Short mmCIF file of C-alpha atoms in Angstrom, two decimals:
data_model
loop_
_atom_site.label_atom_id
_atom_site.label_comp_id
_atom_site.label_asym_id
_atom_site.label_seq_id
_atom_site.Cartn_x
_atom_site.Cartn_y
_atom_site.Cartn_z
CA UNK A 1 -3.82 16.73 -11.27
CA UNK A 2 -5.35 19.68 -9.32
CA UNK A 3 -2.59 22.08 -8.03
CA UNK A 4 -3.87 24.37 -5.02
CA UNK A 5 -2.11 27.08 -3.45
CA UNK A 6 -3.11 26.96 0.64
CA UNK A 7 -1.28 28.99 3.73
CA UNK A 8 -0.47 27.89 6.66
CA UNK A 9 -3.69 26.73 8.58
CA UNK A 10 -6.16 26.53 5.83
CA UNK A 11 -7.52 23.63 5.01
CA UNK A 12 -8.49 20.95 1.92
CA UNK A 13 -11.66 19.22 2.14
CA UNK A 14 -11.73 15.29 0.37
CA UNK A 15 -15.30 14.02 -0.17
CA UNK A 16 -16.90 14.47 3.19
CA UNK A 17 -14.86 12.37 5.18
CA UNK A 18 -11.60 14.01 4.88
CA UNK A 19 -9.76 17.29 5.82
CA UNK A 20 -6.32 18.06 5.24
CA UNK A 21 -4.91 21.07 7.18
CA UNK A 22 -1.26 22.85 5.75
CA UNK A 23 0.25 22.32 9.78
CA UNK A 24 2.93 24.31 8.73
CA UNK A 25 5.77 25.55 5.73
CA UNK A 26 9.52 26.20 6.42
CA UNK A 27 11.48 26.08 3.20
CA UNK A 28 10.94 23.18 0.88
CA UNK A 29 8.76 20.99 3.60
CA UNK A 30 5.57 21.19 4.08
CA UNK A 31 3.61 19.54 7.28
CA UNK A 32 0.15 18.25 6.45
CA UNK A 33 -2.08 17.10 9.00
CA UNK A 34 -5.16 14.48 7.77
CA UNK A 35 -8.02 13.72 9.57
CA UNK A 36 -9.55 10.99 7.84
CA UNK A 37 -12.10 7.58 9.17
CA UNK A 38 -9.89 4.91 10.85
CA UNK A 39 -10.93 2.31 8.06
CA UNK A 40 -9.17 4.35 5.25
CA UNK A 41 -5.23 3.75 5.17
CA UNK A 42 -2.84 6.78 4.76
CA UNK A 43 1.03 6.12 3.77
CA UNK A 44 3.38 7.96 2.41
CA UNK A 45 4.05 7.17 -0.70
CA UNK A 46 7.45 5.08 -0.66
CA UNK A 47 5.72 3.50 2.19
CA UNK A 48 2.90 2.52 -0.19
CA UNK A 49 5.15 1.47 -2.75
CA UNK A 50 7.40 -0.89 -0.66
CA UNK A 51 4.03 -2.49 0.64
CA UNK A 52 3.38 -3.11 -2.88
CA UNK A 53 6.32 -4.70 -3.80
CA UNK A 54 6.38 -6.91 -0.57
CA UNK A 55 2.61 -7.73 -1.74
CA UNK A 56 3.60 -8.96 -5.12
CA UNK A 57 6.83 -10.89 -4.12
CA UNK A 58 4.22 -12.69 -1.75
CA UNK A 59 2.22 -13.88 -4.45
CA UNK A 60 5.00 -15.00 -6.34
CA UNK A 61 6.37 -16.97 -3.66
CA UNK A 62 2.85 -18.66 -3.42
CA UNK A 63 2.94 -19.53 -6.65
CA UNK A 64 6.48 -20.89 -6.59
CA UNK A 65 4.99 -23.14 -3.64
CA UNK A 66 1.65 -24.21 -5.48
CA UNK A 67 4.12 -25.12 -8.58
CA UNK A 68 6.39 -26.97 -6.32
CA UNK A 69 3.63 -28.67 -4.42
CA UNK A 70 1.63 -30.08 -7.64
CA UNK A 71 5.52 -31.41 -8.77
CA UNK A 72 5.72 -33.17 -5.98
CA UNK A 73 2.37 -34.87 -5.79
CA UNK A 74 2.57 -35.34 -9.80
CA UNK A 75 6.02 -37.28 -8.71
CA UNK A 76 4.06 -39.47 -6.13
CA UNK A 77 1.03 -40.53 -8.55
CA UNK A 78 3.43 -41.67 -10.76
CA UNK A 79 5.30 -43.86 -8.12
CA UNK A 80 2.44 -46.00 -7.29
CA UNK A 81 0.35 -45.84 -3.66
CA UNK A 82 3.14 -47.49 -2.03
CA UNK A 83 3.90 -43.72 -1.29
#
């Protein structure tokens, strides 16, 4: 992990693309401004990790289905084409 030590106003350049600027410091918060292209996606990070977990309970779910689904049509083949 780099640590840097920035004041209010200066700035922190990522790659080329992206700048952020220390907005402002009162206390224990900090304000961070980021200017970065539209086609990269910022979130905070308990954002990021709900977004995750919604993600991966998704998939699960799909596979639940796709389980279900190949039970069912299993089920049918062995009932005959009367079905």
């Amino acid at each position: 992990m780099l640590i840097l030590s920035r004041l209010k106003g200066e700035k922190i350049m990522i790659g080329q693309d992206i700048v952020l600027t220390i907005l402002d410091v009162a206390g224990d918060q900090v304000r961070i401004g980021i200017d970065a292209p539209k086609d990269i996606s910022i979130y905070r990070e308990e954002i990021y990790k709900a977004i995750q977990t919604e993600n991966k309970a998704a998939v699960r779910l799909d596979g639940d289905a796709k389980s279900l689904l190949q039970k069912i049509l299993s089920s049918q083949d062995d009932l005959g084409p009367n079905i």
